[in-house]
Tab-separated table of N, CA, C and O in Angstrom:
chain	number	residue	atom	x	y	z
P	15	MET	N	77.072	-95.208	149.205
P	15	MET	CA	77.566	-95.269	150.793
P	15	MET	C	76.600	-96.920	150.830
P	15	MET	O	75.492	-97.568	150.646
P	16	THR	N	77.612	-97.886	150.977
P	16	THR	CA	76.982	-99.219	150.565
P	16	THR	C	78.108	-100.075	151.919
P	16	THR	O	78.659	-99.394	152.926
P	17	GLU	N	76.964	-101.364	152.225
P	17	GLU	CA	77.507	-101.882	153.181
P	17	GLU	C	78.490	-103.051	152.223
P	17	GLU	O	78.761	-103.252	151.501
P	18	ILE	N	79.435	-103.521	153.455
P	18	ILE	CA	80.707	-103.607	152.845
P	18	ILE	C	80.771	-105.365	153.262
P	18	ILE	O	79.625	-106.134	153.652
P	19	ASP	N	80.986	-106.226	152.278
P	19	ASP	CA	81.353	-107.588	152.566
P	19	ASP	C	81.885	-108.400	152.657
P	19	ASP	O	83.098	-107.503	152.748
P	20	ALA	N	82.850	-109.576	153.370
P	20	ALA	CA	84.448	-109.507	154.271
P	20	ALA	C	84.918	-110.185	152.608
P	20	ALA	O	86.259	-109.835	153.064
P	21	ASN	N	84.566	-110.230	151.940
P	21	ASN	CA	85.804	-110.411	150.761
P	21	ASN	C	86.347	-108.611	150.312
P	21	ASN	O	87.363	-108.249	150.403
P	22	ILE	N	85.643	-107.845	149.927
P	22	ILE	CA	86.401	-106.384	150.086
P	22	ILE	C	86.938	-106.242	151.194
P	22	ILE	O	87.575	-104.985	151.111
P	23	ASP	N	86.425	-106.607	152.429
P	23	ASP	CA	86.624	-105.462	153.941
P	23	ASP	C	88.017	-106.596	153.237
P	23	ASP	O	89.528	-105.671	153.650
P	24	GLY	N	88.501	-107.818	153.182
P	24	GLY	CA	90.402	-108.402	153.038
P	24	GLY	C	90.258	-108.023	151.965
P	24	GLY	O	91.821	-108.218	152.108
P	25	LEU	N	90.129	-107.304	151.311
P	25	LEU	CA	91.269	-106.466	149.649
P	25	LEU	C	91.375	-105.333	150.070
P	25	LEU	O	92.868	-106.129	150.010
P	26	VAL	N	90.664	-104.872	150.865
P	26	VAL	CA	91.610	-103.244	151.271
P	26	VAL	C	92.804	-103.773	152.366
P	26	VAL	O	91.704	-103.704	153.590
P	27	PRO	N	93.761	-102.608	152.455
P	27	PRO	CA	94.271	-103.010	153.625
P	27	PRO	C	94.223	-102.393	154.669
P	27	PRO	O	94.462	-102.650	156.143
P	28	ALA	N	93.656	-101.287	154.755
P	28	ALA	CA	93.233	-99.809	155.725
P	28	ALA	C	92.058	-99.328	155.209
P	28	ALA	O	92.142	-98.388	154.269
P	29	TRP	N	91.249	-98.541	156.117
P	29	TRP	CA	90.204	-98.186	156.362
P	29	TRP	C	90.157	-96.812	157.428
P	29	TRP	O	90.737	-96.366	158.633
P	30	LEU	N	89.662	-95.370	156.607
P	30	LEU	CA	90.144	-94.563	157.563
P	30	LEU	C	88.061	-94.004	157.536
P	30	LEU	O	87.463	-94.068	156.956
P	31	THR	N	87.434	-93.322	159.328
P	31	THR	CA	86.366	-93.509	159.791
P	31	THR	C	85.851	-91.097	158.230
P	31	THR	O	86.940	-90.742	158.317
P	32	LEU	N	84.709	-90.884	158.244
P	32	LEU	CA	85.162	-89.662	157.888
P	32	LEU	C	85.452	-88.424	158.523
P	32	LEU	O	86.417	-87.429	157.719
P	33	PRO	N	85.505	-88.687	160.216
P	33	PRO	CA	86.237	-87.965	160.520
P	33	PRO	C	87.827	-88.409	160.656
P	33	PRO	O	88.575	-86.782	160.630
P	34	ASP	N	88.600	-88.642	160.720
P	34	ASP	CA	89.883	-89.581	159.747
P	34	ASP	C	89.988	-87.558	158.647
P	34	ASP	O	91.288	-87.331	158.743
P	35	ILE	N	89.286	-88.110	157.949
P	35	ILE	CA	89.515	-88.046	156.274
P	35	ILE	C	89.213	-86.322	156.827
P	35	ILE	O	90.234	-85.362	156.534
P	36	ALA	N	88.452	-86.093	157.444
P	36	ALA	CA	88.188	-84.234	157.760
P	36	ALA	C	90.177	-84.097	158.061
P	36	ALA	O	89.556	-82.860	158.119
P	37	GLU	N	89.862	-84.264	159.336
P	37	GLU	CA	90.505	-83.728	159.965
P	37	GLU	C	92.272	-83.733	159.264
P	37	GLU	O	93.204	-82.798	159.690
P	38	GLN	N	92.596	-84.855	158.968
P	38	GLN	CA	93.677	-84.337	158.005
P	38	GLN	C	93.388	-83.281	156.251
P	38	GLN	O	94.878	-82.652	156.590
P	39	PHE	N	92.045	-83.649	156.219
P	39	PHE	CA	91.549	-81.840	155.005
P	39	PHE	C	91.487	-81.479	155.631
P	39	PHE	O	92.141	-79.626	155.453
P	40	GLY	N	91.691	-81.169	156.406
P	40	GLY	CA	91.243	-79.859	157.982
P	40	GLY	C	90.308	-79.174	156.765
P	40	GLY	O	89.521	-78.058	157.200
P	41	VAL	N	88.342	-79.817	157.161
P	41	VAL	CA	87.689	-79.042	157.188
P	41	VAL	C	86.488	-79.822	158.091
P	41	VAL	O	86.632	-80.905	158.442
P	42	GLU	N	85.469	-79.497	158.667
P	42	GLU	CA	84.877	-80.234	158.635
P	42	GLU	C	83.760	-82.115	157.908
P	42	GLU	O	84.063	-81.734	156.772
P	43	VAL	N	83.225	-82.192	158.941
P	43	VAL	CA	83.046	-83.622	158.631
P	43	VAL	C	81.952	-83.933	157.352
P	43	VAL	O	81.985	-84.630	156.069
P	44	THR	N	80.757	-82.097	157.108
P	44	THR	CA	80.462	-82.253	156.433
P	44	THR	C	80.837	-82.255	154.822
P	44	THR	O	80.339	-82.967	154.641
P	45	ARG	N	81.535	-81.469	154.884
P	45	ARG	CA	82.992	-81.437	153.247
P	45	ARG	C	82.892	-82.950	152.812
P	45	ARG	O	82.492	-83.419	151.875
P	46	VAL	N	83.222	-83.829	153.805
P	46	VAL	CA	84.153	-85.344	153.201
P	46	VAL	C	82.453	-85.617	153.583
P	46	VAL	O	82.800	-86.195	151.802
P	47	ARG	N	81.345	-85.273	153.415
P	47	ARG	CA	80.102	-86.140	153.035
P	47	ARG	C	80.441	-85.946	151.722
P	47	ARG	O	79.422	-86.698	151.140
P	48	GLN	N	80.311	-84.599	151.680
P	48	GLN	CA	79.657	-83.991	150.210
P	48	GLN	C	80.828	-85.060	149.159
P	48	GLN	O	80.195	-85.116	148.266
P	49	LEU	N	81.468	-84.773	149.650
P	49	LEU	CA	82.918	-85.445	148.627
P	49	LEU	C	82.445	-87.212	148.323
P	49	LEU	O	81.997	-87.904	147.722
P	50	VAL	N	81.781	-88.070	149.145
P	50	VAL	CA	80.928	-89.333	149.159
P	50	VAL	C	79.792	-89.147	148.384
P	50	VAL	O	79.506	-89.712	146.960
P	51	LYS	N	79.002	-88.432	148.502
P	51	LYS	CA	78.177	-87.740	147.749
P	51	LYS	C	78.039	-87.050	146.456
P	51	LYS	O	77.467	-88.073	144.760
P	52	GLU	N	78.783	-86.234	145.888
P	52	GLU	CA	79.796	-86.477	144.719
P	52	GLU	C	80.229	-86.716	143.704
P	52	GLU	O	80.841	-87.245	142.539
P	53	GLY	N	80.351	-88.616	144.791
P	53	GLY	CA	81.397	-90.135	143.933
P	53	GLY	C	82.896	-89.414	144.244
P	53	GLY	O	83.446	-89.403	142.935
P	54	GLN	N	83.073	-88.559	144.174
P	54	GLN	CA	84.427	-88.634	144.417
P	54	GLN	C	85.416	-89.108	145.688
P	54	GLN	O	86.406	-89.561	145.430
P	55	LEU	N	84.863	-90.160	146.604
P	55	LEU	CA	85.486	-90.707	146.986
P	55	LEU	C	84.066	-92.071	147.725
P	55	LEU	O	82.788	-91.624	146.590
P	56	ILE	N	84.305	-93.293	147.550
P	56	ILE	CA	82.694	-94.260	147.887
P	56	ILE	C	83.339	-94.344	149.702
P	56	ILE	O	84.906	-94.881	150.054
P	57	ALA	N	82.302	-94.524	150.069
P	57	ALA	CA	83.144	-94.952	151.719
P	57	ALA	C	81.240	-95.836	151.471
P	57	ALA	O	80.635	-96.061	150.944
P	58	VAL	N	81.713	-96.504	152.635
P	58	VAL	CA	81.719	-97.844	153.152
P	58	VAL	C	80.629	-98.289	154.652
P	58	VAL	O	81.137	-97.913	155.004
P	59	ARG	N	79.802	-99.394	154.986
P	59	ARG	CA	79.276	-99.063	156.898
P	59	ARG	C	80.079	-100.556	157.183
P	59	ARG	O	80.555	-101.708	156.492
P	60	ARG	N	81.022	-100.017	157.842
P	60	ARG	CA	81.769	-101.368	158.412
P	60	ARG	C	82.060	-101.563	160.187
P	60	ARG	O	82.252	-100.178	160.731
P	61	GLY	N	81.870	-102.156	160.643
P	61	GLY	CA	83.328	-102.432	162.283
P	61	GLY	C	81.762	-102.610	162.860
P	61	GLY	O	80.189	-102.417	161.797
P	62	GLU	N	81.880	-103.127	164.147
P	62	GLU	CA	80.765	-102.944	165.030
P	62	GLU	C	79.432	-101.896	165.189
P	62	GLU	O	77.920	-102.028	164.971
P	63	ASN	N	79.845	-101.010	165.006
P	63	ASN	CA	78.705	-99.428	164.452
P	63	ASN	C	78.669	-98.785	163.687
P	63	ASN	O	77.431	-98.064	163.964
P	64	ARG	N	78.931	-99.311	162.635
P	64	ARG	CA	78.188	-99.642	161.460
P	64	ARG	C	78.498	-98.070	160.463
P	64	ARG	O	77.992	-97.186	160.177
P	65	ALA	N	79.913	-97.169	161.467
P	65	ALA	CA	80.532	-95.817	160.960
P	65	ALA	C	81.108	-95.864	159.501
P	65	ALA	O	81.725	-97.098	158.894
P	66	LEU	N	80.974	-95.630	158.704
P	66	LEU	CA	80.953	-95.108	157.590
P	66	LEU	C	82.456	-94.837	157.325
P	66	LEU	O	83.294	-93.958	158.566
P	67	HIS	N	83.525	-95.938	156.535
P	67	HIS	CA	84.638	-95.555	156.165
P	67	HIS	C	85.274	-95.768	154.504
P	67	HIS	O	84.304	-95.914	153.577
P	68	VAL	N	86.584	-95.493	154.347
P	68	VAL	CA	86.734	-95.332	153.181
P	68	VAL	C	88.235	-95.723	153.045
P	68	VAL	O	88.679	-95.501	154.290
P	69	PRO	N	88.353	-95.947	151.712
P	69	PRO	CA	90.149	-96.736	151.955
P	69	PRO	C	91.169	-96.700	152.012
P	69	PRO	O	90.935	-94.847	151.352
P	70	ALA	N	92.675	-96.360	152.595
P	70	ALA	CA	92.885	-94.865	153.276
P	70	ALA	C	93.864	-94.849	152.208
P	70	ALA	O	93.992	-93.768	152.027
P	71	ASP	N	93.592	-95.965	151.060
P	71	ASP	CA	94.724	-95.693	149.991
P	71	ASP	C	94.600	-94.361	149.083
P	71	ASP	O	94.108	-93.936	147.883
P	72	PHE	N	92.778	-94.368	149.660
P	72	PHE	CA	92.775	-92.869	148.768
P	72	PHE	C	92.776	-91.594	148.928
P	72	PHE	O	92.042	-91.362	148.495
P	73	ILE	N	93.319	-91.533	150.339
P	73	ILE	CA	94.219	-90.806	150.884
P	73	ILE	C	95.573	-89.903	150.591
P	73	ILE	O	96.357	-91.272	150.150
P	74	GLN	N	96.027	-88.880	149.865
P	74	GLN	CA	97.536	-88.396	149.948
P	74	GLN	C	97.511	-87.508	149.932
P	74	GLN	O	97.657	-86.965	149.370
P	75	ASP	N	98.936	-87.690	150.705
P	75	ASP	CA	98.760	-85.572	150.556
P	75	ASP	C	97.803	-85.092	151.420
P	75	ASP	O	98.189	-84.058	150.422
P	76	ASP	N	97.000	-85.214	152.457
P	76	ASP	CA	95.792	-84.750	152.576
P	76	ASP	C	94.616	-84.183	151.571
P	76	ASP	O	94.235	-83.327	151.916
P	77	LYS	N	94.708	-84.798	149.780
P	77	LYS	CA	93.997	-84.804	149.994
P	77	LYS	C	93.302	-86.444	149.080
P	77	LYS	O	93.778	-87.729	149.135
P	78	VAL	N	92.628	-86.085	148.158
P	78	VAL	CA	92.054	-87.880	147.131
P	78	VAL	C	92.423	-87.704	146.183
P	78	VAL	O	93.603	-87.098	145.329
P	79	VAL	N	93.769	-88.738	146.060
P	79	VAL	CA	94.651	-89.362	144.845
P	79	VAL	C	94.502	-88.892	143.741
P	79	VAL	O	93.074	-89.160	143.273
P	80	LYS	N	95.079	-88.227	143.156
P	80	LYS	CA	94.854	-87.656	142.294
P	80	LYS	C	94.729	-89.100	141.018
P	80	LYS	O	95.388	-89.903	141.033
P	81	GLY	N	93.213	-88.919	140.381
P	81	GLY	CA	93.622	-89.597	139.390
P	81	GLY	C	92.294	-90.551	139.496
P	81	GLY	O	91.523	-91.340	138.680
P	82	LEU	N	91.924	-90.503	141.095
P	82	LEU	CA	91.063	-90.837	141.915
P	82	LEU	C	89.398	-90.997	141.020
P	82	LEU	O	88.805	-91.627	140.476
P	83	VAL	N	89.112	-89.639	141.125
P	83	VAL	CA	87.780	-89.193	140.395
P	83	VAL	C	87.456	-89.828	139.451
P	83	VAL	O	86.529	-89.858	139.022
P	84	GLY	N	88.571	-89.387	138.084
P	84	GLY	CA	88.264	-89.877	136.704
P	84	GLY	C	88.155	-91.460	136.726
P	84	GLY	O	87.526	-91.792	136.148
P	85	THR	N	88.964	-92.230	137.304
P	85	THR	CA	88.753	-93.236	137.042
P	85	THR	C	87.417	-93.665	137.948
P	85	THR	O	87.053	-95.015	137.153
P	86	LEU	N	86.525	-92.791	139.110
P	86	LEU	CA	85.293	-93.200	139.678
P	86	LEU	C	84.509	-92.819	138.754
P	86	LEU	O	83.680	-93.841	138.630
P	87	THR	N	84.984	-91.818	137.594
P	87	THR	CA	83.461	-91.867	137.451
P	87	THR	C	83.754	-92.625	135.949
P	87	THR	O	82.139	-93.220	135.585
P	88	LEU	N	85.079	-93.031	135.215
P	88	LEU	CA	84.431	-94.087	134.560
P	88	LEU	C	84.279	-95.173	134.591
P	88	LEU	O	83.322	-95.820	133.966
P	89	LEU	N	84.346	-95.861	135.844
P	89	LEU	CA	83.869	-97.167	136.706
P	89	LEU	C	81.911	-96.922	136.495
P	89	LEU	O	81.436	-97.475	135.749
P	90	LYS	N	81.965	-95.755	136.955
P	90	LYS	CA	80.216	-95.547	137.506
P	90	LYS	C	79.585	-95.693	136.288
P	90	LYS	O	78.481	-96.191	135.298
P	91	ASP	N	80.344	-95.123	135.309
P	91	ASP	CA	79.620	-94.532	133.996
P	91	ASP	C	79.678	-96.608	132.690
P	91	ASP	O	78.356	-96.387	132.057
P	92	ASP	N	80.812	-97.408	133.284
P	92	ASP	CA	80.530	-98.015	133.150
P	92	ASP	C	79.395	-99.621	133.602
P	92	ASP	O	78.981	-100.548	133.024
P	93	GLY	N	78.826	-99.097	134.257
P	93	GLY	CA	77.741	-99.561	135.271
P	93	GLY	C	78.052	-100.229	136.899
P	93	GLY	O	77.796	-100.693	136.479
P	94	PHE	N	78.950	-99.892	136.759
P	94	PHE	CA	79.919	-100.593	137.945
P	94	PHE	C	78.943	-99.616	139.414
P	94	PHE	O	79.387	-98.698	140.078
P	95	THR	N	78.891	-100.958	139.945
P	95	THR	CA	78.619	-100.557	141.632
P	95	THR	C	79.834	-100.410	142.476
P	95	THR	O	80.689	-100.224	142.158
P	96	ASP	N	79.722	-99.368	143.750
P	96	ASP	CA	80.517	-99.151	144.645
P	96	ASP	C	80.853	-100.816	145.244
P	96	ASP	O	82.405	-100.078	144.970
P	97	LYS	N	80.303	-101.494	145.456
P	97	LYS	CA	80.923	-102.741	145.312
P	97	LYS	C	82.128	-103.334	144.619
P	97	LYS	O	83.102	-103.631	145.287
P	98	GLU	N	81.750	-103.038	142.486
P	98	GLU	CA	82.224	-103.780	141.788
P	98	GLU	C	83.752	-103.197	141.944
P	98	GLU	O	84.382	-102.999	141.943
P	99	MET	N	83.553	-101.239	141.928
P	99	MET	CA	84.183	-100.658	141.295
P	99	MET	C	85.932	-100.952	143.362
P	99	MET	O	86.644	-101.591	142.502
P	100	LEU	N	85.192	-100.882	144.281
P	100	LEU	CA	86.302	-101.354	145.534
P	100	LEU	C	87.063	-102.694	144.971
P	100	LEU	O	87.908	-102.901	145.583
P	101	GLU	N	86.284	-103.744	144.491
P	101	GLU	CA	86.845	-104.634	144.377
P	101	GLU	C	87.684	-104.691	142.889
P	101	GLU	O	88.550	-105.303	143.220
P	102	TRP	N	87.933	-104.455	142.327
P	102	TRP	CA	88.774	-104.128	141.017
P	102	TRP	C	88.978	-102.884	141.607
P	102	TRP	O	90.630	-103.710	140.775
P	103	LEU	N	89.852	-101.711	141.916
P	103	LEU	CA	90.491	-100.890	142.651
P	103	LEU	C	91.191	-101.602	143.402
P	103	LEU	O	92.613	-101.804	143.130
P	104	PHE	N	90.797	-102.526	144.239
P	104	PHE	CA	91.751	-103.553	145.254
P	104	PHE	C	92.729	-105.177	145.345
P	104	PHE	O	92.829	-106.050	145.262
P	105	THR	N	92.208	-105.985	143.646
P	105	THR	CA	92.051	-106.855	143.221
P	105	THR	C	93.945	-106.405	142.258
P	105	THR	O	94.115	-105.536	141.289
P	106	PRO	N	94.663	-107.914	142.263
P	106	PRO	CA	95.771	-107.945	142.481
P	106	PRO	C	95.383	-107.637	140.849
P	106	PRO	O	94.795	-108.448	140.569
P	107	ASP	N	96.420	-106.758	140.224
P	107	ASP	CA	96.202	-106.904	138.427
P	107	ASP	C	98.161	-106.819	138.096
P	107	ASP	O	99.008	-106.576	138.000
P	108	GLU	N	98.538	-108.378	137.918
P	108	GLU	CA	99.291	-108.859	137.387
P	108	GLU	C	100.463	-108.205	136.551
P	108	GLU	O	101.976	-107.530	136.466
P	109	SER	N	99.552	-107.554	135.471
P	109	SER	CA	100.387	-106.556	134.073
P	109	SER	C	100.178	-105.276	134.762
P	109	SER	O	100.742	-104.367	134.241
P	110	LEU	N	99.763	-104.471	135.879
P	110	LEU	CA	100.342	-103.470	136.058
P	110	LEU	C	101.618	-103.180	136.880
P	110	LEU	O	102.253	-102.133	136.608
P	111	PRO	N	102.260	-103.867	138.039
P	111	PRO	CA	101.359	-104.611	138.901
P	111	PRO	C	101.703	-103.577	139.886
P	111	PRO	O	101.089	-102.674	139.843
P	112	GLY	N	100.701	-104.853	141.238
P	112	GLY	CA	99.974	-104.627	142.197
P	112	GLY	C	98.562	-104.232	141.523
P	112	GLY	O	97.626	-104.420	140.490
P	113	THR	N	97.414	-103.349	142.091
P	113	THR	CA	96.217	-103.361	142.111
P	113	THR	C	96.375	-101.787	141.532
P	113	THR	O	96.617	-101.227	142.020
P	114	PRO	N	94.669	-101.100	140.884
P	114	PRO	CA	94.470	-100.323	139.885
P	114	PRO	C	95.370	-99.124	141.354
P	114	PRO	O	95.268	-98.081	141.159
P	115	ALA	N	94.233	-99.064	142.265
P	115	ALA	CA	94.229	-98.250	143.627
P	115	ALA	C	96.217	-98.044	144.047
P	115	ALA	O	96.496	-96.901	144.474
P	116	GLN	N	97.560	-98.711	143.865
P	116	GLN	CA	98.546	-99.126	144.166
P	116	GLN	C	99.241	-97.917	143.474
P	116	GLN	O	99.433	-96.946	142.646
P	117	ALA	N	98.605	-98.754	141.920
P	117	ALA	CA	98.775	-97.426	140.798
P	117	ALA	C	98.506	-96.342	140.673
P	117	ALA	O	99.183	-95.500	140.370
P	118	LEU	N	97.365	-95.294	140.855
P	118	LEU	CA	96.889	-94.281	140.938
P	118	LEU	C	98.261	-94.143	142.375
P	118	LEU	O	98.262	-92.881	141.726
P	119	ARG	N	98.516	-93.713	142.957
P	119	ARG	CA	98.969	-93.905	144.554
P	119	ARG	C	100.733	-92.914	143.362
P	119	ARG	O	101.159	-92.248	144.214
P	120	GLU	N	101.182	-94.598	142.744
P	120	GLU	CA	102.403	-94.247	142.444
P	120	GLU	C	102.427	-93.675	140.786
P	120	GLU	O	102.484	-93.038	140.760
P	121	ASN	N	101.451	-92.611	140.198
P	121	ASN	CA	101.150	-91.757	139.535
P	121	ASN	C	101.090	-92.595	138.285
P	121	ASN	O	101.740	-91.347	137.639
P	122	ARG	N	100.805	-93.351	138.502
P	122	ARG	CA	100.321	-94.327	136.937
P	122	ARG	C	98.791	-94.672	136.359
P	122	ARG	O	98.159	-95.656	136.642
P	123	GLY	N	97.888	-93.693	136.876
P	123	GLY	CA	97.381	-92.805	136.706
P	123	GLY	C	96.192	-93.227	134.904
P	123	GLY	O	95.335	-93.830	134.863
P	124	THR	N	96.379	-93.044	133.825
P	124	THR	CA	96.990	-92.690	133.414
P	124	THR	C	96.874	-94.704	133.100
P	124	THR	O	95.686	-94.555	131.958
P	125	GLU	N	97.526	-95.106	133.382
P	125	GLU	CA	96.942	-96.555	132.797
P	125	GLU	C	96.057	-97.191	133.343
P	125	GLU	O	95.398	-98.231	132.500
P	126	VAL	N	95.594	-96.200	134.951
P	126	VAL	CA	94.322	-97.344	135.333
P	126	VAL	C	93.166	-97.275	135.023
P	126	VAL	O	92.216	-98.070	134.072
P	127	LYS	N	93.453	-96.052	133.987
P	127	LYS	CA	91.846	-94.992	133.448
P	127	LYS	C	92.520	-95.894	131.537
P	127	LYS	O	90.754	-96.248	131.539
P	128	ARG	N	93.131	-96.447	132.302
P	128	ARG	CA	93.011	-96.756	130.083
P	128	ARG	C	92.255	-97.909	130.332
P	128	ARG	O	91.512	-98.680	129.663
P	129	ARG	N	92.969	-99.092	131.536
P	129	ARG	CA	91.910	-100.062	131.764
P	129	ARG	C	90.733	-99.227	132.028
P	129	ARG	O	90.112	-100.695	132.203
P	130	ALA	N	90.266	-98.940	132.232
P	130	ALA	CA	89.040	-98.806	133.337
P	130	ALA	C	87.972	-98.173	132.269
P	130	ALA	O	87.224	-99.010	131.342
P	131	GLN	N	88.441	-98.164	131.366
P	131	GLN	CA	87.483	-97.094	130.151
P	131	GLN	C	87.649	-98.723	129.167
P	131	GLN	O	86.675	-99.027	128.028
P	132	ALA	N	88.478	-99.539	129.145
P	132	ALA	CA	88.676	-101.192	128.363
P	132	ALA	C	87.266	-101.677	128.589
P	132	ALA	O	87.131	-102.930	128.279
P	133	LEU	N	87.252	-102.004	129.679
P	133	LEU	CA	86.182	-102.607	130.535
P	133	LEU	C	84.142	-102.421	130.437
P	133	LEU	O	83.896	-103.708	129.936
P	134	ALA	N	84.391	-100.676	129.208
P	134	ALA	CA	83.144	-100.334	128.600
P	134	ALA	C	82.995	-101.274	127.681
P	134	ALA	O	81.649	-101.722	127.314
P	135	VAL	N	84.255	-102.215	126.610
P	135	VAL	CA	84.153	-103.065	125.136
P	135	VAL	C	83.996	-104.298	126.275
P	135	VAL	O	83.120	-104.978	127.036
C-alpha cells in the first residue's frame, strides 16, 4: 500500500474502496485486504480520510481482471514499485492502442504481458 501522488491520481479514471470491492465480490473486506497483501491488487491511500482505494479498471464482472495478477507479478519482478506499476498500467500507449489497463479489460493480456516482459531487458 502506497500514498497516491497527483500524477497517478490523474491517470486513473475511477477508484473503488476495499468495502466496495468486497461487496461486489460477495466476500469480507479482509479477503480483499488479503488480495492486496498477496499482490493481486494494488491499493493506495487517497482522499480526505486516506482510505485504501483500488483502480476500478482492475475489477470486471465481479472479479479481478483476467491477466492483471500475472502482469503485476512481471512488473514487480522487474523491480517496479506500486506507483510505477500504476503509472505504466494507466499511461496511454499509442501502439496498443489505449492503456495497458484497458487492454487487459479487453482481453488483450498476452500483448500487455509481452510488453511488461520487454521492460526487464
